[in-house]
Amino acid sequence: MSFGEQPAYLRVAGDLRKKIADGSLPPHTRLPSQARIREEYGVSDTVALEARKVLMAEGLVEGRSGSGTYVRERPVPRRIARSGFRPAGGATPFRQEQAEADVRGSWDSSSEQTEADAAVAARLGIEPGERVMRTRYVFREAGRTMMLSTSWEPLALTGRTPVMLPEEGPLGGMGVVERMRAIDVIVDNVAEEVGARPGLADELSALGGVPGHVVIVVQRTYYASGRAVETADVVIPADRYRVAYHLPVR
């Protein structure tokens, strides 16, 4: 097999990727060995190894200790609803969606007081070192972790109020808009910035991914009259989910 200007290892990876996509190499099938790739494509061991690394980084194959490299099951991405404000039912769109009987969603959370680092402080418009309430969430679907979220709220705003702990008290779990309204803070805007990056080791461990897997990161900030009242990072595995936005027409 001849190769053009593209590096040989990318050509080999591209051909194997095509075979995975068209079903010639179906899920759970063992990828051709390094020696087989070398022989079939007329390349060196180094090229064969690098081609396998590309497919691993893309999440198309996975290594099994003592067995070899196998094609991964490719999940059909599910939709995760995003909306700036809660619907009439009170809970956030995600909570309503996950409460449906056929979804079997659940979540855990933990809150603690901490100091805002420079990045969080910039997002909240406060000084680094100011006290914030940090809440970490783990969202699950059918028992499998599907999404992680970390939020920060300035204690200068919520401290010593009934909504200081986002998931406790009479308005626990009702969402930022409802909770802030209870202390006479009217949320009137929300901004979300969506990006993608390789998952961090602890994120992939929690989400069931492998090194190199890409995650979607939604950076969300709620505002009241221009003042940031909450900011959060939402981390979602890109191979299993798509983010769907529901935006009002004004």
Short mmCIF file of C-alpha atoms in Angstrom, two decimals:
data_model
loop_
_atom_site.label_atom_id
_atom_site.label_comp_id
_atom_site.label_asym_id
_atom_site.label_seq_id
_atom_site.Cartn_x
_atom_site.Cartn_y
_atom_site.Cartn_z
CA MET A 1 0.00 0.00 0.00
CA SER A 2 1.45 3.35 -1.03
CA PHE A 3 1.26 6.50 1.04
CA GLY A 4 1.18 10.14 -0.03
CA GLU A 5 2.17 13.29 1.79
CA GLN A 6 0.26 12.46 4.97
CA PRO A 7 2.40 10.72 7.62
CA ALA A 8 2.21 6.95 7.26
CA TYR A 9 0.88 6.35 10.76
CA LEU A 10 -2.08 8.68 10.10
CA ARG A 11 -2.82 6.86 6.84
CA VAL A 12 -2.83 3.53 8.62
CA ALA A 13 -4.97 4.91 11.43
CA GLY A 14 -7.35 6.40 8.88
CA ASP A 15 -7.82 3.09 7.09
CA LEU A 16 -8.41 1.22 10.36
CA ARG A 17 -10.81 3.97 11.47
CA LYS A 18 -12.78 3.50 8.25
CA LYS A 19 -13.01 -0.25 8.86
CA ILE A 20 -14.32 0.39 12.36
CA ALA A 21 -16.89 2.89 11.03
CA ASP A 22 -18.20 0.62 8.25
CA GLY A 23 -18.38 -2.46 10.47
CA SER A 24 -15.50 -4.37 8.95
CA LEU A 25 -14.02 -4.27 12.43
CA PRO A 26 -17.13 -4.46 14.65
CA PRO A 27 -17.19 -3.72 18.40
CA HIS A 28 -15.27 -6.20 20.60
CA THR A 29 -13.21 -7.38 17.61
CA ARG A 30 -9.49 -7.66 18.24
CA LEU A 31 -7.51 -5.06 16.31
CA PRO A 32 -4.89 -6.54 13.95
CA SER A 33 -1.64 -7.11 15.80
CA GLN A 34 1.33 -4.81 15.35
CA ALA A 35 3.02 -7.46 13.21
CA ARG A 36 -0.12 -7.84 11.06
CA ILE A 37 -0.39 -4.08 10.56
CA ARG A 38 3.29 -3.91 9.65
CA GLU A 39 2.87 -6.68 7.08
CA GLU A 40 -0.46 -5.53 5.61
CA TYR A 41 0.49 -1.88 5.19
CA GLY A 42 4.20 -2.30 4.54
CA VAL A 43 5.23 -0.03 7.41
CA SER A 44 7.65 -0.20 10.30
CA ASP A 45 6.87 -1.31 13.83
CA THR A 46 7.06 2.34 14.93
CA VAL A 47 4.42 3.38 12.39
CA ALA A 48 2.15 0.49 13.37
CA LEU A 49 2.48 1.39 17.05
CA GLU A 50 1.76 5.08 16.45
CA ALA A 51 -1.33 4.22 14.39
CA ARG A 52 -2.70 2.15 17.27
CA LYS A 53 -1.96 5.01 19.67
CA VAL A 54 -4.03 7.37 17.49
CA LEU A 55 -7.04 5.05 17.60
CA MET A 56 -6.66 4.68 21.36
CA ALA A 57 -6.49 8.45 21.84
CA GLU A 58 -9.67 8.81 19.80
CA GLY A 59 -11.41 6.29 22.03
CA LEU A 60 -12.08 3.88 19.16
CA VAL A 61 -10.10 1.00 20.66
CA GLU A 62 -9.00 -0.06 24.12
CA GLY A 63 -6.20 -2.22 25.41
CA ARG A 64 -6.95 -5.29 27.51
CA SER A 65 -4.13 -6.49 29.68
CA GLY A 66 -2.60 -9.69 28.35
CA SER A 67 -5.14 -9.95 25.55
CA GLY A 68 -4.55 -7.22 22.98
CA THR A 69 -6.36 -4.19 21.62
CA TYR A 70 -10.08 -4.32 20.88
CA VAL A 71 -12.62 -2.14 19.11
CA ARG A 72 -14.75 -0.30 21.65
CA GLU A 73 -18.54 -0.28 21.68
CA ARG A 74 -19.58 3.07 20.26
CA PRO A 75 -22.49 4.45 22.29
CA VAL A 76 -25.32 6.34 20.60
CA PRO A 77 -25.02 9.83 22.10
CA ARG A 78 -27.89 10.87 24.35
CA ARG A 79 -29.19 14.39 24.74
CA ILE A 80 -28.59 16.50 27.81
CA ALA A 81 -30.94 19.48 28.04
CA ARG A 82 -29.56 22.91 28.91
CA SER A 83 -31.64 25.98 29.69
CA GLY A 84 -30.82 29.30 31.27
CA PHE A 85 -33.79 29.28 33.62
CA ARG A 86 -35.85 26.65 35.37
CA PRO A 87 -39.21 25.57 33.87
CA ALA A 88 -42.51 26.08 35.67
CA GLY A 89 -42.19 22.80 37.56
CA GLY A 90 -39.49 24.24 39.83
CA ALA A 91 -36.58 21.87 39.18
CA THR A 92 -33.93 22.47 36.55
CA PRO A 93 -34.48 20.91 33.08
CA PHE A 94 -31.81 18.30 33.87
CA ARG A 95 -33.51 17.25 37.10
CA GLN A 96 -36.88 16.99 35.38
CA GLU A 97 -35.39 15.00 32.50
CA GLN A 98 -33.53 12.67 34.84
CA ALA A 99 -36.63 12.10 36.97
CA GLU A 100 -38.42 10.41 34.07
CA ALA A 101 -39.07 6.72 34.71
CA ASP A 102 -37.18 5.52 31.62
CA VAL A 103 -34.03 7.48 32.46
CA ARG A 104 -33.38 6.42 36.08
CA GLY A 105 -31.21 9.40 36.86
CA SER A 106 -29.74 10.24 40.26
CA TRP A 107 -27.17 12.62 41.71
CA ASP A 108 -25.03 13.22 44.78
CA SER A 109 -23.61 16.49 46.02
CA SER A 110 -21.31 17.86 48.71
CA SER A 111 -20.70 21.47 49.72
CA GLU A 112 -17.85 23.13 51.56
CA GLN A 113 -16.59 26.62 52.24
CA THR A 114 -13.31 27.50 50.57
CA GLU A 115 -11.32 30.41 49.16
CA ALA A 116 -11.78 31.47 45.56
CA ASP A 117 -8.70 30.98 43.41
CA ALA A 118 -7.78 33.56 40.79
CA ALA A 119 -9.80 31.95 37.99
CA VAL A 120 -12.99 31.54 40.03
CA ALA A 121 -12.61 35.01 41.52
CA ALA A 122 -12.35 36.54 38.04
CA ARG A 123 -15.53 34.77 36.96
CA LEU A 124 -17.42 35.93 40.06
CA GLY A 125 -15.98 39.44 40.03
CA ILE A 126 -14.51 39.13 43.52
CA GLU A 127 -11.02 39.22 44.97
CA PRO A 128 -8.91 36.04 45.05
CA GLY A 129 -9.08 34.50 48.50
CA GLU A 130 -12.65 35.63 49.22
CA ARG A 131 -14.82 32.93 50.72
CA VAL A 132 -17.12 30.93 48.46
CA MET A 133 -19.38 27.93 48.82
CA ARG A 134 -18.12 25.18 46.52
CA THR A 135 -20.53 22.39 45.65
CA ARG A 136 -19.48 19.29 43.74
CA TYR A 137 -22.07 17.15 41.95
CA VAL A 138 -21.92 13.66 40.47
CA PHE A 139 -24.84 12.89 38.14
CA ARG A 140 -25.64 9.30 37.21
CA GLU A 141 -27.82 7.58 34.64
CA ALA A 142 -28.81 3.98 35.36
CA GLY A 143 -26.06 3.90 37.97
CA ARG A 144 -23.29 5.08 35.61
CA THR A 145 -21.68 8.48 36.08
CA MET A 146 -22.71 10.71 33.19
CA MET A 147 -21.79 14.24 34.25
CA LEU A 148 -19.73 16.15 36.82
CA SER A 149 -20.33 19.68 38.00
CA THR A 150 -18.61 22.07 40.39
CA SER A 151 -20.25 25.36 41.35
CA TRP A 152 -19.08 28.36 43.36
CA GLU A 153 -21.23 31.00 45.06
CA PRO A 154 -19.83 34.07 46.88
CA LEU A 155 -20.53 33.83 50.60
CA ALA A 156 -20.62 37.62 50.74
CA LEU A 157 -23.99 37.18 49.02
CA THR A 158 -25.39 33.91 50.41
CA GLY A 159 -23.59 33.54 53.73
CA ARG A 160 -25.86 33.45 56.80
CA THR A 161 -28.96 33.08 54.60
CA PRO A 162 -31.33 30.11 54.22
CA VAL A 163 -29.85 29.36 50.77
CA MET A 164 -26.18 29.26 51.79
CA LEU A 165 -26.10 25.49 51.10
CA PRO A 166 -27.43 24.87 47.54
CA GLU A 167 -28.78 21.39 48.25
CA GLU A 168 -30.12 21.85 51.78
CA GLY A 169 -32.93 23.78 53.42
CA PRO A 170 -36.44 24.56 52.13
CA LEU A 171 -35.18 25.49 48.64
CA GLY A 172 -32.46 22.85 48.37
CA GLY A 173 -32.12 21.59 44.79
CA MET A 174 -34.46 24.21 43.31
CA GLY A 175 -31.78 25.86 41.20
CA VAL A 176 -29.96 29.18 41.30
CA VAL A 177 -32.82 31.37 40.03
CA GLU A 178 -35.34 30.22 42.63
CA ARG A 179 -32.85 30.24 45.51
CA MET A 180 -31.57 33.72 44.74
CA ARG A 181 -35.09 35.07 44.46
CA ALA A 182 -35.68 33.90 48.02
CA ILE A 183 -33.03 36.38 49.24
CA ASP A 184 -34.32 39.16 46.95
CA VAL A 185 -31.65 38.68 44.29
CA ILE A 186 -33.25 38.57 40.84
CA VAL A 187 -31.27 36.60 38.29
CA ASP A 188 -31.74 38.20 34.88
CA ASN A 189 -29.02 36.67 32.73
CA VAL A 190 -27.00 33.50 32.34
CA ALA A 191 -23.95 32.95 30.15
CA GLU A 192 -22.63 29.57 29.05
CA GLU A 193 -19.35 29.01 27.24
CA VAL A 194 -18.96 25.55 25.70
CA GLY A 195 -15.59 24.02 24.93
CA ALA A 196 -13.86 20.67 24.66
CA ARG A 197 -10.57 19.31 25.96
CA PRO A 198 -8.95 16.01 26.97
CA GLY A 199 -10.41 14.87 30.28
CA LEU A 200 -8.33 15.18 33.42
CA ALA A 201 -7.30 11.94 35.13
CA ASP A 202 -9.75 12.30 38.02
CA GLU A 203 -12.59 13.27 35.67
CA LEU A 204 -12.05 10.27 33.40
CA SER A 205 -11.77 7.98 36.40
CA ALA A 206 -15.18 9.15 37.62
CA LEU A 207 -16.76 9.14 34.15
CA GLY A 208 -15.41 5.74 33.11
CA GLY A 209 -13.23 7.07 30.30
CA VAL A 210 -9.68 6.26 29.28
CA PRO A 211 -6.70 8.63 28.90
CA GLY A 212 -7.14 10.84 25.85
CA HIS A 213 -10.94 10.84 25.89
CA VAL A 214 -12.45 14.24 25.17
CA VAL A 215 -14.92 15.92 27.51
CA ILE A 216 -17.35 18.76 26.86
CA VAL A 217 -16.95 21.56 29.38
CA VAL A 218 -19.80 24.02 29.93
CA GLN A 219 -18.68 27.09 31.89
CA ARG A 220 -21.84 28.69 33.27
CA THR A 221 -22.33 31.95 35.16
CA TYR A 222 -25.57 33.45 36.51
CA TYR A 223 -25.91 37.23 36.85
CA ALA A 224 -28.22 39.60 38.71
CA SER A 225 -28.04 43.18 37.43
CA GLY A 226 -24.54 42.52 36.10
CA ARG A 227 -23.28 40.91 39.30
CA ALA A 228 -22.18 37.25 39.09
CA VAL A 229 -24.03 35.24 41.72
CA GLU A 230 -22.91 31.72 40.78
CA THR A 231 -20.45 30.14 38.39
CA ALA A 232 -19.97 26.47 37.55
CA ASP A 233 -18.03 24.02 35.40
CA VAL A 234 -20.07 21.16 33.95
CA VAL A 235 -18.05 18.23 32.53
CA ILE A 236 -19.67 15.73 30.14
CA PRO A 237 -18.10 12.80 28.21
CA ALA A 238 -18.19 13.82 24.55
CA ASP A 239 -18.54 10.29 23.18
CA ARG A 240 -21.74 9.55 25.11
CA TYR A 241 -23.68 12.80 25.18
CA ARG A 242 -24.70 15.84 23.15
CA VAL A 243 -25.70 19.14 24.71
CA ALA A 244 -29.08 20.49 23.55
CA TYR A 245 -30.04 24.10 24.24
CA HIS A 246 -33.56 25.42 24.77
CA LEU A 247 -33.50 29.18 24.32
CA PRO A 248 -36.49 31.54 24.52
CA VAL A 249 -37.37 33.66 21.48
CA ARG A 250 -37.56 37.33 22.46
#
